């Protein structure tokens, strides 16, 4: 690609400074809509692009990739790449890059907000204020639980998991984690984090579980009915990773049956089709996938996309290349 400007096709509206910079640097086809493309429109974009800039709603599976005539790079606007068949892309000589790191702190902040929001019963407090029924302070009204001294279990101790651990430690929580690999001692020690090789054993001991592992074939429904039953009935589940890591029906049942105390969810198994039996639960705080939604973060994600395309266009390996063995 070194001597020829690639044709870049973007599938979604992006923050204005990102679109402006893309247009300055590349021959780019920006998207005018903030709605996900239909499958036909996405297939058309895939067939015309040298470089595609999709987002997490765009399902780029083997069927879609079969129509990729010139596509050489999928520069995903986002960290998670579970909507892209990275293995098939690689087999077809198409590279995939993502935007890790720049959204780590924002997503960890939101995870901490959900941990506090659920343990301190913020939804019930907000509901009471909105109802107009609040009659004033009362010694025993809306007592939640202190996070200090409690055990936080982190499932997936990568960038975001570690950033959650730092925050939780500052709040006085004891950090436990399960990960594909144990962290190097230089990272583990300052966090005073305890590694559990067995996820099941960790689940039985924690007061709050934070899911921070990507959605892959190995993590699909990792938190299933059997594992949810291992948790204490006083425990809460927080998920800012991907909905598919938890069996949402099993989680809903556990919450409704009092087998779990609460949940804070930013992501859902079926995207925007959220289980209606979750929505009305007072101990369940739901957010519309906004973990990385800061102005700063969304611009920096765009900058990462641009660096990946520019490096690729200059004939080098994109810095945030995703390879199947990472998943
Ligand atoms: N809610 C939001 O807005 C956002 C959500 N995300 C989600 O968070 C995920 C994590 O992001 P990062 O921390 O940047 O990724 P990362 O790659 O740095 O960390 C993921 C960690 O999960 C571990 N892991 C993978 N498979 C596992 C398994 N089977 N069992 C145990 N551990 C496993 C990995 O070893 C790694 O340590 C993304 O893949 C994405 O789905 C990311 C950004 C924003
Ligand atoms: O980047 C991701 O993976 C998200 O979920 C949104 O920022």
GROMACS .gro file of N, CA and C in nm, residues 110-111 113-119 121-124 126-127 237-240 243 246 248-249 251-252 255-256 261-291:
model
  174
  110UNK      N    1  -1.616   0.392   3.491
  110UNK     CA    2  -1.759   0.356   3.486
  110UNK      C    3  -1.785   0.226   3.561
  111UNK      N    4  -1.688   0.136   3.557
  111UNK     CA    5  -1.701   0.010   3.633
  111UNK      C    6  -1.710   0.042   3.782
  113UNK      N    7  -1.804   0.323   3.909
  113UNK     CA    8  -1.933   0.391   3.932
  113UNK      C    9  -2.044   0.286   3.950
  114UNK      N   10  -2.041   0.180   3.869
  114UNK     CA   11  -2.143   0.075   3.882
  114UNK      C   12  -2.127  -0.001   4.012
  115UNK      N   13  -2.001  -0.028   4.051
  115UNK     CA   14  -1.979  -0.099   4.179
  115UNK      C   15  -2.039  -0.017   4.293
  116UNK      N   16  -2.010   0.111   4.294
  116UNK     CA   17  -2.063   0.197   4.401
  116UNK      C   18  -2.214   0.215   4.388
  117UNK      N   19  -2.259   0.232   4.265
  117UNK     CA   20  -2.402   0.255   4.242
  117UNK      C   21  -2.486   0.138   4.291
  118UNK      N   22  -2.436   0.014   4.267
  118UNK     CA   23  -2.514  -0.103   4.307
  118UNK      C   24  -2.502  -0.126   4.457
  119UNK      N   25  -2.379  -0.121   4.509
  119UNK     CA   26  -2.364  -0.153   4.653
  119UNK      C   27  -2.428  -0.045   4.740
  121UNK      N   28  -2.700   0.134   4.645
  121UNK     CA   29  -2.844   0.141   4.612
  121UNK      C   30  -2.885   0.275   4.549
  122UNK      N   31  -2.799   0.323   4.461
  122UNK     CA   32  -2.826   0.455   4.400
  122UNK      C   33  -2.954   0.457   4.318
  123UNK      N   34  -2.982   0.347   4.247
  123UNK     CA   35  -3.103   0.347   4.163
  123UNK      C   36  -3.228   0.368   4.249
  124UNK      N   37  -3.232   0.297   4.364
  124UNK     CA   38  -3.348   0.312   4.452
  124UNK      C   39  -3.356   0.454   4.507
  126UNK      N   40  -3.242   0.731   4.356
  126UNK     CA   41  -3.285   0.819   4.246
  126UNK      C   42  -3.436   0.801   4.223
  127UNK      N   43  -3.480   0.673   4.223
  127UNK     CA   44  -3.624   0.646   4.202
  127UNK      C   45  -3.708   0.715   4.308
  237UNK      N   46  -2.287  -0.855   4.070
  237UNK     CA   47  -2.214  -0.879   3.944
  237UNK      C   48  -2.213  -0.750   3.863
  238UNK      N   49  -2.094  -0.713   3.819
  238UNK     CA   50  -2.078  -0.593   3.736
  238UNK      C   51  -2.022  -0.638   3.602
  239UNK      N   52  -2.077  -0.588   3.492
  239UNK     CA   53  -2.023  -0.626   3.360
  239UNK      C   54  -2.008  -0.503   3.272
  240UNK      N   55  -1.883  -0.468   3.244
  240UNK     CA   56  -1.856  -0.361   3.146
  240UNK      C   57  -1.777  -0.416   3.028
  243UNK      N   58  -2.180  -0.851   2.699
  243UNK     CA   59  -2.294  -0.921   2.756
  243UNK      C   60  -2.285  -1.073   2.741
  246UNK      N   61  -2.186  -1.343   3.010
  246UNK     CA   62  -2.280  -1.389   3.113
  246UNK      C   63  -2.406  -1.444   3.046
  248UNK      N   64  -2.744  -1.420   3.030
  248UNK     CA   65  -2.830  -1.312   3.082
  248UNK      C   66  -2.959  -1.367   3.145
  249UNK      N   67  -3.012  -1.476   3.086
  249UNK     CA   68  -3.135  -1.534   3.145
  249UNK      C   69  -3.105  -1.592   3.282
  251UNK      N   70  -2.867  -1.501   3.482
  251UNK     CA   71  -2.841  -1.388   3.574
  251UNK      C   72  -2.974  -1.327   3.621
  252UNK      N   73  -3.065  -1.311   3.526
  252UNK     CA   74  -3.196  -1.253   3.560
  252UNK      C   75  -3.267  -1.341   3.662
  255UNK      N   76  -3.108  -1.308   4.005
  255UNK     CA   77  -3.141  -1.180   4.070
  255UNK      C   78  -3.285  -1.182   4.119
  256UNK      N   79  -3.375  -1.235   4.037
  256UNK     CA   80  -3.517  -1.234   4.076
  256UNK      C   81  -3.544  -1.332   4.191
  261UNK      N   82  -2.736  -1.043   4.504
  261UNK     CA   83  -2.792  -0.921   4.565
  261UNK      C   84  -2.815  -0.808   4.466
  262UNK      N   85  -2.738  -0.806   4.357
  262UNK     CA   86  -2.755  -0.695   4.264
  262UNK      C   87  -2.664  -0.709   4.142
  263UNK      N   88  -2.686  -0.621   4.046
  263UNK     CA   89  -2.601  -0.623   3.926
  263UNK      C   90  -2.592  -0.483   3.868
  264UNK      N   91  -2.478  -0.456   3.807
  264UNK     CA   92  -2.455  -0.331   3.735
  264UNK      C   93  -2.404  -0.366   3.596
  265UNK      N   94  -2.484  -0.337   3.495
  265UNK     CA   95  -2.451  -0.386   3.360
  265UNK      C   96  -2.446  -0.271   3.260
  266UNK      N   97  -2.336  -0.266   3.186
  266UNK     CA   98  -2.321  -0.167   3.079
  266UNK      C   99  -2.341  -0.233   2.943
  267UNK      N  100  -2.338  -0.366   2.943
  267UNK     CA  101  -2.343  -0.443   2.818
  267UNK      C  102  -2.439  -0.560   2.835
  268UNK      N  103  -2.496  -0.605   2.722
  268UNK     CA  104  -2.605  -0.702   2.728
  268UNK      C  105  -2.584  -0.810   2.622
  269UNK      N  106  -2.640  -0.927   2.653
  269UNK     CA  107  -2.614  -1.042   2.564
  269UNK      C  108  -2.667  -1.018   2.423
  270UNK      N  109  -2.782  -0.948   2.413
  270UNK     CA  110  -2.840  -0.927   2.279
  270UNK      C  111  -2.842  -0.777   2.246
  271UNK      N  112  -2.732  -0.711   2.272
  271UNK     CA  113  -2.719  -0.569   2.239
  271UNK      C  114  -2.827  -0.487   2.305
  272UNK      N  115  -2.900  -0.410   2.222
  272UNK     CA  116  -3.000  -0.318   2.277
  272UNK      C  117  -3.130  -0.391   2.317
  273UNK      N  118  -3.141  -0.521   2.283
  273UNK     CA  119  -3.261  -0.597   2.325
  273UNK      C  120  -3.237  -0.651   2.467
  274UNK      N  121  -3.257  -0.563   2.563
  274UNK     CA  122  -3.227  -0.600   2.701
  274UNK      C  123  -3.344  -0.680   2.758
  275UNK      N  124  -3.312  -0.785   2.831
  275UNK     CA  125  -3.414  -0.867   2.895
  275UNK      C  126  -3.507  -0.778   2.979
  276UNK      N  127  -3.635  -0.769   2.945
  276UNK     CA  128  -3.725  -0.677   3.018
  276UNK      C  129  -3.736  -0.711   3.166
  277UNK      N  130  -3.713  -0.839   3.201
  277UNK     CA  131  -3.723  -0.879   3.342
  277UNK      C  132  -3.604  -0.831   3.425
  278UNK      N  133  -3.505  -0.773   3.357
  278UNK     CA  134  -3.391  -0.713   3.430
  278UNK      C  135  -3.420  -0.567   3.461
  279UNK      N  136  -3.494  -0.503   3.370
  279UNK     CA  137  -3.504  -0.357   3.372
  279UNK      C  138  -3.573  -0.305   3.498
  280UNK      N  139  -3.678  -0.376   3.542
  280UNK     CA  140  -3.756  -0.320   3.654
  280UNK      C  141  -3.700  -0.359   3.791
  281UNK      N  142  -3.592  -0.436   3.795
  281UNK     CA  143  -3.541  -0.478   3.926
  281UNK      C  144  -3.473  -0.360   3.998
  282UNK      N  145  -3.511  -0.335   4.123
  282UNK     CA  146  -3.456  -0.218   4.192
  282UNK      C  147  -3.305  -0.229   4.220
  283UNK      N  148  -3.258  -0.353   4.231
  283UNK     CA  149  -3.116  -0.373   4.265
  283UNK      C  150  -3.028  -0.392   4.141
  284UNK      N  151  -3.082  -0.355   4.026
  284UNK     CA  152  -3.007  -0.372   3.900
  284UNK      C  153  -2.992  -0.236   3.832
  285UNK      N  154  -2.867  -0.195   3.816
  285UNK     CA  155  -2.837  -0.065   3.755
  285UNK      C  156  -2.790  -0.091   3.612
  286UNK      N  157  -2.865  -0.040   3.517
  286UNK     CA  158  -2.832  -0.068   3.376
  286UNK      C  159  -2.788   0.060   3.305
  287UNK      N  160  -2.685   0.049   3.224
  287UNK     CA  161  -2.639   0.162   3.144
  287UNK      C  162  -2.636   0.121   2.997
  288UNK      N  163  -2.660   0.217   2.907
  288UNK     CA  164  -2.665   0.185   2.764
  288UNK      C  165  -2.526   0.183   2.699
  289UNK      N  166  -2.445   0.087   2.736
  289UNK     CA  167  -2.309   0.068   2.680
  289UNK      C  168  -2.235   0.202   2.665
  290UNK      N  169  -2.206   0.263   2.778
  290UNK     CA  170  -2.142   0.396   2.775
  290UNK      C  171  -2.010   0.399   2.853
  291UNK      N  172  -1.951   0.280   2.873
  291UNK     CA  173  -1.828   0.272   2.951
  291UNK      C  174  -1.717   0.361   2.899
   0.00000   0.00000   0.00000
